[in-house]
Amino acid sequence: MASPLISVIVPIYNQEKYLKRCLDSLIAQTYADLEIVLIDDGSTDGSAKLISQYEQGYGNIYAYHQENKGASAARNLGIKKAKGSYICFVDSDDIIFEDY
């Protein structure tokens, strides 16, 4: 993938219960020139495994893992890893409309 225009950064900590709905809503976007950057902030539930599965299944999803440092540190790592010209943040329990 060439550099995407938009990077969507999702900090994640123990959100296994809500995460699939969030990721499915990101995948369903009508706008295609985006990457989805998932930052696992040391989850102890099944969140880390789930985001790795999504990364393997989609070419525009990138998963990163770090020790638990808090949401701000997770967002900052996402910014460092993002390749897009523009950045937006989505919380891991959010569900967004397909034309977000």
N, C-alpha and C. Protein backbone atom coordinates (compact mmCIF):
# COMPACT_ATOMS: atom_id res chain seq x y z
N MET A 1 0.85 -1.18 0.00
CA MET A 1 0.00 0.00 0.00
C MET A 1 0.90 1.24 0.00
N ALA A 2 0.60 2.17 -0.87
CA ALA A 2 1.30 3.45 -0.86
C ALA A 2 0.88 4.19 0.41
N SER A 3 1.57 5.26 0.71
CA SER A 3 1.22 6.00 1.93
C SER A 3 -0.25 6.40 1.90
N PRO A 4 -0.99 6.01 2.93
CA PRO A 4 -2.42 6.36 2.97
C PRO A 4 -2.61 7.83 3.30
N LEU A 5 -3.75 8.34 2.95
CA LEU A 5 -4.05 9.72 3.28
C LEU A 5 -4.42 9.87 4.77
N ILE A 6 -5.14 8.88 5.30
CA ILE A 6 -5.62 8.96 6.68
C ILE A 6 -5.15 7.75 7.48
N SER A 7 -4.64 8.03 8.67
CA SER A 7 -4.31 6.97 9.62
C SER A 7 -5.30 7.05 10.77
N VAL A 8 -5.98 5.95 11.05
CA VAL A 8 -6.90 5.87 12.18
C VAL A 8 -6.17 5.12 13.28
N ILE A 9 -5.98 5.77 14.41
CA ILE A 9 -5.25 5.18 15.52
C ILE A 9 -6.24 4.76 16.60
N VAL A 10 -6.11 3.50 17.04
CA VAL A 10 -7.01 2.96 18.05
C VAL A 10 -6.18 2.44 19.23
N PRO A 11 -6.16 3.16 20.36
CA PRO A 11 -5.50 2.64 21.55
C PRO A 11 -6.42 1.60 22.21
N ILE A 12 -5.83 0.49 22.65
CA ILE A 12 -6.64 -0.62 23.15
C ILE A 12 -6.08 -1.12 24.47
N TYR A 13 -6.96 -1.22 25.46
CA TYR A 13 -6.59 -1.85 26.73
C TYR A 13 -7.81 -2.60 27.26
N ASN A 14 -7.72 -3.92 27.25
CA ASN A 14 -8.76 -4.79 27.79
C ASN A 14 -10.16 -4.44 27.28
N GLN A 15 -10.30 -4.40 25.97
CA GLN A 15 -11.58 -4.07 25.35
C GLN A 15 -12.12 -5.22 24.49
N GLU A 16 -11.74 -6.44 24.82
CA GLU A 16 -12.15 -7.59 24.02
C GLU A 16 -13.66 -7.61 23.78
N LYS A 17 -14.44 -7.23 24.77
CA LYS A 17 -15.90 -7.27 24.68
C LYS A 17 -16.44 -6.36 23.57
N TYR A 18 -15.80 -5.22 23.33
CA TYR A 18 -16.29 -4.23 22.38
C TYR A 18 -15.47 -4.13 21.09
N LEU A 19 -14.29 -4.68 21.11
CA LEU A 19 -13.32 -4.43 20.06
C LEU A 19 -13.74 -4.89 18.67
N LYS A 20 -14.33 -6.05 18.57
CA LYS A 20 -14.74 -6.57 17.26
C LYS A 20 -15.71 -5.62 16.57
N ARG A 21 -16.67 -5.10 17.31
CA ARG A 21 -17.63 -4.15 16.72
C ARG A 21 -16.91 -2.90 16.23
N CYS A 22 -15.96 -2.42 17.00
CA CYS A 22 -15.19 -1.23 16.61
C CYS A 22 -14.41 -1.51 15.33
N LEU A 23 -13.66 -2.60 15.30
CA LEU A 23 -12.84 -2.92 14.14
C LEU A 23 -13.68 -3.18 12.90
N ASP A 24 -14.80 -3.85 13.07
CA ASP A 24 -15.69 -4.09 11.92
C ASP A 24 -16.23 -2.78 11.36
N SER A 25 -16.50 -1.82 12.24
CA SER A 25 -17.00 -0.52 11.74
C SER A 25 -15.89 0.24 11.01
N LEU A 26 -14.64 0.06 11.40
CA LEU A 26 -13.53 0.69 10.69
C LEU A 26 -13.31 0.04 9.32
N ILE A 27 -13.41 -1.26 9.27
CA ILE A 27 -13.22 -1.99 8.01
C ILE A 27 -14.32 -1.64 7.01
N ALA A 28 -15.50 -1.33 7.50
CA ALA A 28 -16.65 -1.06 6.65
C ALA A 28 -16.65 0.36 6.05
N GLN A 29 -15.61 1.13 6.28
CA GLN A 29 -15.57 2.51 5.78
C GLN A 29 -15.67 2.54 4.25
N THR A 30 -16.43 3.49 3.75
CA THR A 30 -16.55 3.65 2.31
C THR A 30 -15.30 4.32 1.72
N TYR A 31 -14.57 5.04 2.54
CA TYR A 31 -13.33 5.67 2.11
C TYR A 31 -12.21 4.66 2.22
N ALA A 32 -11.48 4.42 1.15
CA ALA A 32 -10.52 3.31 1.12
C ALA A 32 -9.08 3.71 1.41
N ASP A 33 -8.72 4.98 1.27
CA ASP A 33 -7.32 5.38 1.40
C ASP A 33 -6.95 5.64 2.85
N LEU A 34 -7.05 4.57 3.67
CA LEU A 34 -6.73 4.72 5.07
C LEU A 34 -6.01 3.49 5.60
N GLU A 35 -5.28 3.71 6.67
CA GLU A 35 -4.68 2.60 7.41
C GLU A 35 -5.27 2.64 8.81
N ILE A 36 -5.34 1.47 9.42
CA ILE A 36 -5.86 1.34 10.77
C ILE A 36 -4.70 0.88 11.65
N VAL A 37 -4.31 1.71 12.60
CA VAL A 37 -3.17 1.44 13.47
C VAL A 37 -3.71 1.08 14.85
N LEU A 38 -3.53 -0.18 15.23
CA LEU A 38 -4.04 -0.68 16.50
C LEU A 38 -2.89 -0.78 17.50
N ILE A 39 -3.06 -0.14 18.65
CA ILE A 39 -2.03 -0.16 19.67
C ILE A 39 -2.57 -0.88 20.90
N ASP A 40 -2.06 -2.08 21.14
CA ASP A 40 -2.41 -2.83 22.34
C ASP A 40 -1.54 -2.32 23.49
N ASP A 41 -2.18 -1.77 24.48
CA ASP A 41 -1.47 -1.16 25.61
C ASP A 41 -1.38 -2.15 26.78
N GLY A 42 -0.85 -3.33 26.50
CA GLY A 42 -0.63 -4.32 27.56
C GLY A 42 -1.88 -5.01 28.04
N SER A 43 -2.83 -5.25 27.15
CA SER A 43 -4.07 -5.92 27.53
C SER A 43 -3.81 -7.28 28.15
N THR A 44 -4.66 -7.64 29.12
CA THR A 44 -4.55 -8.95 29.76
C THR A 44 -5.73 -9.85 29.40
N ASP A 45 -6.65 -9.36 28.58
CA ASP A 45 -7.75 -10.18 28.09
C ASP A 45 -7.39 -10.66 26.68
N GLY A 46 -8.33 -10.96 25.84
CA GLY A 46 -8.07 -11.46 24.50
C GLY A 46 -7.88 -10.39 23.44
N SER A 47 -7.77 -9.13 23.84
CA SER A 47 -7.65 -8.04 22.87
C SER A 47 -6.43 -8.18 21.97
N ALA A 48 -5.27 -8.52 22.53
CA ALA A 48 -4.03 -8.63 21.75
C ALA A 48 -4.16 -9.70 20.67
N LYS A 49 -4.73 -10.82 21.02
CA LYS A 49 -4.91 -11.91 20.05
C LYS A 49 -5.87 -11.47 18.94
N LEU A 50 -6.94 -10.80 19.31
CA LEU A 50 -7.94 -10.35 18.33
C LEU A 50 -7.33 -9.36 17.34
N ILE A 51 -6.56 -8.39 17.81
CA ILE A 51 -6.01 -7.42 16.87
C ILE A 51 -4.96 -8.06 15.96
N SER A 52 -4.26 -9.06 16.46
CA SER A 52 -3.31 -9.77 15.60
C SER A 52 -4.04 -10.53 14.50
N GLN A 53 -5.19 -11.09 14.81
CA GLN A 53 -6.00 -11.78 13.81
C GLN A 53 -6.47 -10.80 12.73
N TYR A 54 -6.91 -9.63 13.14
CA TYR A 54 -7.35 -8.63 12.17
C TYR A 54 -6.18 -8.17 11.30
N GLU A 55 -5.02 -7.99 11.91
CA GLU A 55 -3.84 -7.58 11.14
C GLU A 55 -3.52 -8.61 10.06
N GLN A 56 -3.62 -9.86 10.39
CA GLN A 56 -3.33 -10.93 9.42
C GLN A 56 -4.38 -10.99 8.30
N GLY A 57 -5.59 -10.57 8.60
CA GLY A 57 -6.67 -10.67 7.63
C GLY A 57 -6.84 -9.47 6.71
N TYR A 58 -6.21 -8.35 7.03
CA TYR A 58 -6.41 -7.12 6.25
C TYR A 58 -5.08 -6.43 6.00
N GLY A 59 -4.86 -6.00 4.77
CA GLY A 59 -3.60 -5.37 4.39
C GLY A 59 -3.41 -3.95 4.88
N ASN A 60 -4.48 -3.33 5.38
CA ASN A 60 -4.36 -1.94 5.84
C ASN A 60 -4.45 -1.81 7.36
N ILE A 61 -4.37 -2.95 8.05
CA ILE A 61 -4.40 -2.94 9.52
C ILE A 61 -3.02 -3.31 10.04
N TYR A 62 -2.53 -2.51 10.99
CA TYR A 62 -1.22 -2.74 11.58
C TYR A 62 -1.38 -2.78 13.10
N ALA A 63 -0.90 -3.84 13.72
CA ALA A 63 -1.03 -4.02 15.16
C ALA A 63 0.33 -3.88 15.83
N TYR A 64 0.35 -3.14 16.92
CA TYR A 64 1.56 -2.95 17.72
C TYR A 64 1.22 -3.22 19.17
N HIS A 65 2.19 -3.72 19.90
CA HIS A 65 1.98 -4.09 21.30
C HIS A 65 3.04 -3.40 22.16
N GLN A 66 2.61 -2.93 23.32
CA GLN A 66 3.53 -2.31 24.27
C GLN A 66 3.08 -2.67 25.68
N GLU A 67 3.97 -2.47 26.65
CA GLU A 67 3.59 -2.61 28.05
C GLU A 67 2.54 -1.56 28.36
N ASN A 68 1.75 -1.82 29.38
CA ASN A 68 0.72 -0.86 29.77
C ASN A 68 1.35 0.44 30.23
N LYS A 69 1.08 1.50 29.45
CA LYS A 69 1.60 2.83 29.77
C LYS A 69 0.50 3.88 29.76
N GLY A 70 -0.70 3.49 29.43
CA GLY A 70 -1.82 4.42 29.41
C GLY A 70 -2.20 4.84 27.99
N ALA A 71 -3.39 5.40 27.88
CA ALA A 71 -3.94 5.77 26.58
C ALA A 71 -3.10 6.80 25.84
N SER A 72 -2.56 7.77 26.56
CA SER A 72 -1.75 8.81 25.90
C SER A 72 -0.50 8.22 25.27
N ALA A 73 0.16 7.31 25.99
CA ALA A 73 1.36 6.67 25.44
C ALA A 73 1.00 5.79 24.25
N ALA A 74 -0.15 5.14 24.31
CA ALA A 74 -0.59 4.32 23.17
C ALA A 74 -0.86 5.20 21.95
N ARG A 75 -1.51 6.32 22.16
CA ARG A 75 -1.76 7.25 21.05
C ARG A 75 -0.44 7.78 20.47
N ASN A 76 0.50 8.10 21.35
CA ASN A 76 1.79 8.60 20.88
C ASN A 76 2.53 7.56 20.05
N LEU A 77 2.49 6.29 20.45
CA LEU A 77 3.10 5.24 19.65
C LEU A 77 2.39 5.14 18.30
N GLY A 78 1.07 5.26 18.31
CA GLY A 78 0.31 5.24 17.07
C GLY A 78 0.72 6.36 16.13
N ILE A 79 0.95 7.53 16.67
CA ILE A 79 1.40 8.67 15.86
C ILE A 79 2.76 8.36 15.23
N LYS A 80 3.66 7.76 16.01
CA LYS A 80 4.98 7.41 15.49
C LYS A 80 4.91 6.38 14.36
N LYS A 81 3.97 5.46 14.46
CA LYS A 81 3.86 4.38 13.48
C LYS A 81 3.01 4.77 12.27
N ALA A 82 2.18 5.78 12.40
CA ALA A 82 1.26 6.19 11.33
C ALA A 82 2.01 6.69 10.10
N LYS A 83 1.47 6.37 8.93
CA LYS A 83 2.06 6.79 7.67
C LYS A 83 1.19 7.80 6.93
N GLY A 84 0.01 8.05 7.44
CA GLY A 84 -0.94 8.92 6.76
C GLY A 84 -0.59 10.39 6.84
N SER A 85 -1.13 11.15 5.92
CA SER A 85 -0.97 12.61 5.95
C SER A 85 -1.83 13.22 7.04
N TYR A 86 -2.93 12.55 7.38
CA TYR A 86 -3.84 13.01 8.42
C TYR A 86 -4.05 11.88 9.41
N ILE A 87 -4.31 12.24 10.65
CA ILE A 87 -4.49 11.27 11.72
C ILE A 87 -5.81 11.55 12.41
N CYS A 88 -6.51 10.47 12.74
CA CYS A 88 -7.67 10.60 13.62
C CYS A 88 -7.62 9.47 14.64
N PHE A 89 -8.32 9.67 15.72
CA PHE A 89 -8.33 8.69 16.80
C PHE A 89 -9.74 8.15 16.97
N VAL A 90 -9.83 6.86 17.20
CA VAL A 90 -11.09 6.20 17.51
C VAL A 90 -10.83 5.36 18.76
N ASP A 91 -11.71 5.47 19.74
CA ASP A 91 -11.57 4.65 20.95
C ASP A 91 -12.02 3.22 20.65
N SER A 92 -11.46 2.29 21.36
CA SER A 92 -11.70 0.87 21.07
C SER A 92 -13.11 0.39 21.39
N ASP A 93 -13.89 1.20 22.05
CA ASP A 93 -15.30 0.84 22.30
C ASP A 93 -16.25 1.67 21.43
N ASP A 94 -15.71 2.42 20.48
CA ASP A 94 -16.53 3.22 19.55
C ASP A 94 -17.00 2.38 18.38
N ILE A 95 -18.13 2.75 17.85
CA ILE A 95 -18.63 2.23 16.58
C ILE A 95 -18.88 3.45 15.71
N ILE A 96 -18.28 3.48 14.51
CA ILE A 96 -18.40 4.66 13.67
C ILE A 96 -19.23 4.35 12.43
N PHE A 97 -19.88 5.37 11.91
CA PHE A 97 -20.64 5.23 10.67
C PHE A 97 -19.72 4.94 9.50
N GLU A 98 -20.24 4.29 8.49
CA GLU A 98 -19.41 3.87 7.36
C GLU A 98 -18.84 5.02 6.54
N ASP A 99 -19.37 6.22 6.69
CA ASP A 99 -18.84 7.38 5.97
C ASP A 99 -18.15 8.36 6.92
N TYR A 100 -17.61 7.86 7.99
CA TYR A 100 -16.93 8.67 9.00
C TYR A 100 -15.84 9.51 8.39
